[in-house]
Short mmCIF file of C-alpha atoms in Angstrom, two decimals:
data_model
loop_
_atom_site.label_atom_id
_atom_site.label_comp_id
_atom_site.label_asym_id
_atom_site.label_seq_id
_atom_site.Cartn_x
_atom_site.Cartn_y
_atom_site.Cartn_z
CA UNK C 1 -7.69 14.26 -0.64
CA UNK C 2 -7.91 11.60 -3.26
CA UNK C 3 -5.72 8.72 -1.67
CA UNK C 4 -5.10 5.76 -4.09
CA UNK C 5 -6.23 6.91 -7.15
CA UNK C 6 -6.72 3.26 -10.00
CA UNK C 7 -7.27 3.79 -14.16
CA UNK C 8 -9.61 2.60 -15.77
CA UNK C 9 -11.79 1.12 -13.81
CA UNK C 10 -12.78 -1.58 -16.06
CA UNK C 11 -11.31 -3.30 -18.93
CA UNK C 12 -11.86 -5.96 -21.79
CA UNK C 13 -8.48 -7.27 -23.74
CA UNK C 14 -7.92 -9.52 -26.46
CA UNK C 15 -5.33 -12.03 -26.22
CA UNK C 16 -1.55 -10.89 -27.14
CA UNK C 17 -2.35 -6.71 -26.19
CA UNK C 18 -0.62 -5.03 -23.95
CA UNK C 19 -1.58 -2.30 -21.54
CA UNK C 20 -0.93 -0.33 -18.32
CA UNK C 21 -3.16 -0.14 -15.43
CA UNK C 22 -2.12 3.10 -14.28
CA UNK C 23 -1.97 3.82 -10.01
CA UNK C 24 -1.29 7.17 -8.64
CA UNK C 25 -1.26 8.50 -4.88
CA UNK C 26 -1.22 11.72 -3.57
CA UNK C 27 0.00 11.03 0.23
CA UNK C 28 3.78 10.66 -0.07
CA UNK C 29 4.15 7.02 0.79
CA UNK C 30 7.16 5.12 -0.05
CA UNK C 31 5.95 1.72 -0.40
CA UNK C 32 3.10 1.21 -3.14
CA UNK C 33 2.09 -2.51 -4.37
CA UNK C 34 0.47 -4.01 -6.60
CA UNK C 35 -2.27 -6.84 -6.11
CA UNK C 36 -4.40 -9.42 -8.03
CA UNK C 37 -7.65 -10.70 -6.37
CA UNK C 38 -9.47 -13.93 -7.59
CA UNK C 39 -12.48 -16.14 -6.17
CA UNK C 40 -10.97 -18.32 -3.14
CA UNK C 41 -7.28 -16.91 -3.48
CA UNK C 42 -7.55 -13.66 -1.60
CA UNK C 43 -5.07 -11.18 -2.40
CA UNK C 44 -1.88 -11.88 -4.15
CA UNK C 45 1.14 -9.69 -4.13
CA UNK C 46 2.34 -9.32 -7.59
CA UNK C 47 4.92 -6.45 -7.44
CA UNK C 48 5.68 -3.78 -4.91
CA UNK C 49 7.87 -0.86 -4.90
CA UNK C 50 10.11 0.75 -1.43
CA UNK C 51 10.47 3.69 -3.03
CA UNK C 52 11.29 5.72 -6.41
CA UNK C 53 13.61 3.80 -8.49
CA UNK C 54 13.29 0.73 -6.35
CA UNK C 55 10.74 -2.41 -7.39
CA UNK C 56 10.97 -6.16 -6.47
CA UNK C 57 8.79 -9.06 -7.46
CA UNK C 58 5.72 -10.45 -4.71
CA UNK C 59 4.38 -13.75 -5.25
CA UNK C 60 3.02 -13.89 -8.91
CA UNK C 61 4.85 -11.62 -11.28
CA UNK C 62 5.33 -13.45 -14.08
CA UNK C 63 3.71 -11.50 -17.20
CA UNK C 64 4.02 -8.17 -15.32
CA UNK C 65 6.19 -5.07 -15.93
CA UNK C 66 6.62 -2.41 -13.34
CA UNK C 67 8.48 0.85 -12.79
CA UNK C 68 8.61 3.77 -10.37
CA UNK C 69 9.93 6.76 -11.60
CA UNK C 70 8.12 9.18 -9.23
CA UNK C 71 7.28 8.63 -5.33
CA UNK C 72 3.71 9.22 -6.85
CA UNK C 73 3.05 7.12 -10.09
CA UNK C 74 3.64 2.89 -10.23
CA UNK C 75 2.12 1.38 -13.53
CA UNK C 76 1.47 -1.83 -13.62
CA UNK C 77 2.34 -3.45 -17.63
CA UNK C 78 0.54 -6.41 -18.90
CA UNK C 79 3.07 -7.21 -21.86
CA UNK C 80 1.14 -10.14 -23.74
CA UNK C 81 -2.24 -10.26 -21.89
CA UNK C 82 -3.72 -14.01 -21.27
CA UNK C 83 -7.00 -15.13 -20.06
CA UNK C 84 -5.16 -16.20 -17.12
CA UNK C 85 -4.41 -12.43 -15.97
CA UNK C 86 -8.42 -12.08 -16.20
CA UNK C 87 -8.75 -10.68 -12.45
CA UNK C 88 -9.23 -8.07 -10.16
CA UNK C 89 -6.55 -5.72 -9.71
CA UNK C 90 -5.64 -3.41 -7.14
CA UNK C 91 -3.00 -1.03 -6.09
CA UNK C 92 -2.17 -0.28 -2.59
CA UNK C 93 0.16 2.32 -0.54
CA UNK C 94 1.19 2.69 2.53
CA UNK C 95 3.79 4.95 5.15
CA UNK C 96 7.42 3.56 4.51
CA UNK C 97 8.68 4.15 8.09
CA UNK C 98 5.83 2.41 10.30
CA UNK C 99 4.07 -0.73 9.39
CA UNK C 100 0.54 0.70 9.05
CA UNK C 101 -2.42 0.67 6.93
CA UNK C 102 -2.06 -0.20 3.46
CA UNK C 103 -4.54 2.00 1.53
CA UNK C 104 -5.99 0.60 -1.58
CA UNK C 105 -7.47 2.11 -4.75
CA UNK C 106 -11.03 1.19 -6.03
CA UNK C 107 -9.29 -1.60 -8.23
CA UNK C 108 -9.50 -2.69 -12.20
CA UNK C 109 -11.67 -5.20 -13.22
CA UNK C 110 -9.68 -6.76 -16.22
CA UNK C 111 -10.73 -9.52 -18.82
CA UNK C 112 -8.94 -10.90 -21.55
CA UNK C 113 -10.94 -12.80 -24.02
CA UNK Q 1 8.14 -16.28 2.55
CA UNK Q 2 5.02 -15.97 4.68
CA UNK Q 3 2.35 -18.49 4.23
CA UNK Q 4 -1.12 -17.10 5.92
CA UNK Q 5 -4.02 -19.65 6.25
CA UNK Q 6 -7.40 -18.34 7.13
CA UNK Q 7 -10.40 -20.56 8.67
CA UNK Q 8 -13.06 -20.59 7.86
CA UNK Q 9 -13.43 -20.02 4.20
CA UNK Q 10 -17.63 -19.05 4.70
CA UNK Q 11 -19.10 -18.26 8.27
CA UNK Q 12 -23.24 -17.33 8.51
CA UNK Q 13 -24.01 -16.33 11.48
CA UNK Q 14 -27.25 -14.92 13.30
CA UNK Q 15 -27.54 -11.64 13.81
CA UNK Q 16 -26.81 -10.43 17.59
CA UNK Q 17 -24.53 -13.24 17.79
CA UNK Q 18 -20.35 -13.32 17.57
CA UNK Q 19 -18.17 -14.27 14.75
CA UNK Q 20 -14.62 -15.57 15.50
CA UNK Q 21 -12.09 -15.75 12.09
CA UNK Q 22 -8.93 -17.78 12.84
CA UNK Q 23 -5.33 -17.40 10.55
CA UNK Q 24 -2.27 -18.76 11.27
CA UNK Q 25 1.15 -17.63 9.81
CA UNK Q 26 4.53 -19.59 9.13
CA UNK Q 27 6.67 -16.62 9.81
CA UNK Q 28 8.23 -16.03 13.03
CA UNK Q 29 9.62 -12.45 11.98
CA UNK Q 30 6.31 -11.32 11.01
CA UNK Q 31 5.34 -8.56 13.65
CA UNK Q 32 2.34 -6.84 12.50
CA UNK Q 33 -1.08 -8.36 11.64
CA UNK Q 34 -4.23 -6.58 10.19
CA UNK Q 35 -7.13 -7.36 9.05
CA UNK Q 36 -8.99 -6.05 5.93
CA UNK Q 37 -12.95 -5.66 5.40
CA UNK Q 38 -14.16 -5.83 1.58
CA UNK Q 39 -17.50 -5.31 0.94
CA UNK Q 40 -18.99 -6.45 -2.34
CA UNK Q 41 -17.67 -4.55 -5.04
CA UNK Q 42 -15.62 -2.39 -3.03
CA UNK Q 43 -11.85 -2.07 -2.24
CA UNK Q 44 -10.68 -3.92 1.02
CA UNK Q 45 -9.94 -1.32 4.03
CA UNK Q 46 -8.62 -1.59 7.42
CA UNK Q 47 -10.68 -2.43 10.45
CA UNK Q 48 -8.17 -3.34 12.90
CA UNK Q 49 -4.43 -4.35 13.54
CA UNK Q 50 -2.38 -5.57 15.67
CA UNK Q 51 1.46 -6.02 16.99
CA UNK Q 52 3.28 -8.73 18.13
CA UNK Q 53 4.36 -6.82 21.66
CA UNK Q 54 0.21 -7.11 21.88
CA UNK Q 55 -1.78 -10.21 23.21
CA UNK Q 56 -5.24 -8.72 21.91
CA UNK Q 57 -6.88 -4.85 21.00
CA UNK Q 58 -10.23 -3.79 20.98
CA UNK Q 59 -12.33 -1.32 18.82
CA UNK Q 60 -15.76 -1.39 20.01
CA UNK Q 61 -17.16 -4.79 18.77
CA UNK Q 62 -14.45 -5.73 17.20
CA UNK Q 63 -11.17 -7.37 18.88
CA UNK Q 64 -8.00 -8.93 17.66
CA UNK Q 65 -5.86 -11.53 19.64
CA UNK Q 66 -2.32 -12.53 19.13
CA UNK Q 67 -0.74 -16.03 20.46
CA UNK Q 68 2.88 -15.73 18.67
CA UNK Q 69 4.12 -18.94 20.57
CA UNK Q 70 1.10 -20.82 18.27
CA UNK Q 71 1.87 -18.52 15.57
CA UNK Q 72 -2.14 -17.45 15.16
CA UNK Q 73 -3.96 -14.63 15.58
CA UNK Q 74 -7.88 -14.11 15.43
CA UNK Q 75 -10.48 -11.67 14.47
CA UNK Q 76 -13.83 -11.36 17.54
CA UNK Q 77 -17.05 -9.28 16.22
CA UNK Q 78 -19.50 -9.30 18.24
CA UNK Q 79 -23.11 -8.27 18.63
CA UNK Q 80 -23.18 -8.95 14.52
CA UNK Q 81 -25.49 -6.58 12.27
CA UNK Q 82 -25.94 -7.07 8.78
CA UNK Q 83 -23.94 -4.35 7.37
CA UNK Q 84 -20.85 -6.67 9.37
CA UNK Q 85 -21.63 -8.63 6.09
CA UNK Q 86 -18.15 -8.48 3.97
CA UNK Q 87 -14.91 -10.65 3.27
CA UNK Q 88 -12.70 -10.59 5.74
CA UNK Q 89 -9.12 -10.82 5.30
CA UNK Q 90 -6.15 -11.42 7.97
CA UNK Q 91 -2.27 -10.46 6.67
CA UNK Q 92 1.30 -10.99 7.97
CA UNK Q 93 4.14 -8.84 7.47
CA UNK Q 94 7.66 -9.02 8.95
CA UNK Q 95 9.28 -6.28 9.76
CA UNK Q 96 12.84 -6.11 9.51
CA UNK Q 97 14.65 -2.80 11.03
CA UNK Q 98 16.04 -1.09 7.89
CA UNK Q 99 15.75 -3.71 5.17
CA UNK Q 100 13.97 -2.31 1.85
CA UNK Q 101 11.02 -4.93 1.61
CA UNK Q 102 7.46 -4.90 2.35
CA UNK Q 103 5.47 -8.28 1.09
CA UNK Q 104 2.10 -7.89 3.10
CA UNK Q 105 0.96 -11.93 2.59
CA UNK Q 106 -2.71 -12.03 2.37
CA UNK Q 107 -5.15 -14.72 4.26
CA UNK Q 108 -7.78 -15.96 1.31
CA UNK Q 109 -10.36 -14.52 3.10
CA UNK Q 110 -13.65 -15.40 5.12
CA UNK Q 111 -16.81 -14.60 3.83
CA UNK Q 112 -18.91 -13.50 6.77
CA UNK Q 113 -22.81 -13.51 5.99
CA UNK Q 114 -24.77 -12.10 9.07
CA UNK Q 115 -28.54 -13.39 8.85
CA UNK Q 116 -31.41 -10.64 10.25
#
């Protein structure tokens, strides 16, 4: 039983590339979401899906892509990556038809230099 | 949306004695409130939660209470060890019947240092 499954685990960028942080979960939840975590701002929602097909922006989306074409997969897309994205990221799921516990992968560690 | 503010920012605290974390939310839909444990270097999970049809819960040394008149909510440990040594983050999500959204707002956490 794998849960919230986050690649790669680390990661160094250059200014301007793009990548995907890839997030994949393996217990049939609906809602998956996507977070950024830096020092003294906690946890900040940056996009979240309701289900496949569906996505809609949290509170800091700007220079993020996502998409949901399976109830399993929900890539997160840096399109031009800035030292500003240089964070913590982590991907979370939880049960679509009670509130409950969110369940988080082990995270990315990104820089962009 | 939600706005979550969490008090305090650092706590160090004995060991053997309590800790009390304090957030407040903005929201008067939000319904559900739980709180996260992150240890260094790991991901944050779950440790308790609580709804708003519930003044407080327990887990053994760990309790939860819920004023939604005063719109706050706190986190109780008590007894303290040092492996209770972790951020410590409260959330607020409303929960509307049917509606397609799910923004869980994040407190910015409470780093709780328990001293042997």
């Amino acid at each position: 039983n794998a849960g919230v499954t986050q690649t790669p685990k680390f990661q160094v960028l250059k200014t301007g590339q793009s990548m995907t942080l890839q997030c994949a979960q393996d217990m049939n939840h609906e809602y998956m979401s996507w977070y950024r975590q830096d020092p003294g701002m906690g946890l900040r929602l940056i996009h979240y899906s309701v289900g496949a097909g569906i996505t809609d922006q949290g509170e800091v989306p700007n220079g993020y892509n996502v998409s949901r074409s399976t109830t399993e997969d929900f890539p997160l897309r840096l399109l031009s990556a800035a030292p500003s994205q240089t964070s913590v990221y982590f991907c979370a799921s939880s049960d679509s038809q009670w509130v409950t516990e969110a369940f988080f992968g082990q995270g990315t560690r990104l820089t962009v230099v | 949306g939600e706005n979550v503010e969490q008090h305090p920012s650092t706590l160090s605290v004995q060991e053997g004695d309590s800790a009390v974390i304090k957030c407040t939310y903005s929201d008067s839909a939000s319904n559900y409130f739980p709180w996260y444990k992150q240890e260094l270097g790991k991901r944050p999970q779950l440790i308790i939660d609580i709804r708003s049809n519930v003044g407080e819960k327990k887990d053994q040394r760990i309790a939860v209470t819920l004023n939604k008149t005063a719109k706050h909510f706190s986190l109780h440990i008590t007894e303290t060890q040092p492996e209770d040594s972790a951020v410590y983050f409260c959330a607020a999500i409303p929960t509307y019947s049917g509606a397609g959204s799910y923004q869980l707002t994040f407190g910015k956490g409470t780093k709780l240092s328990v001293i042997p």
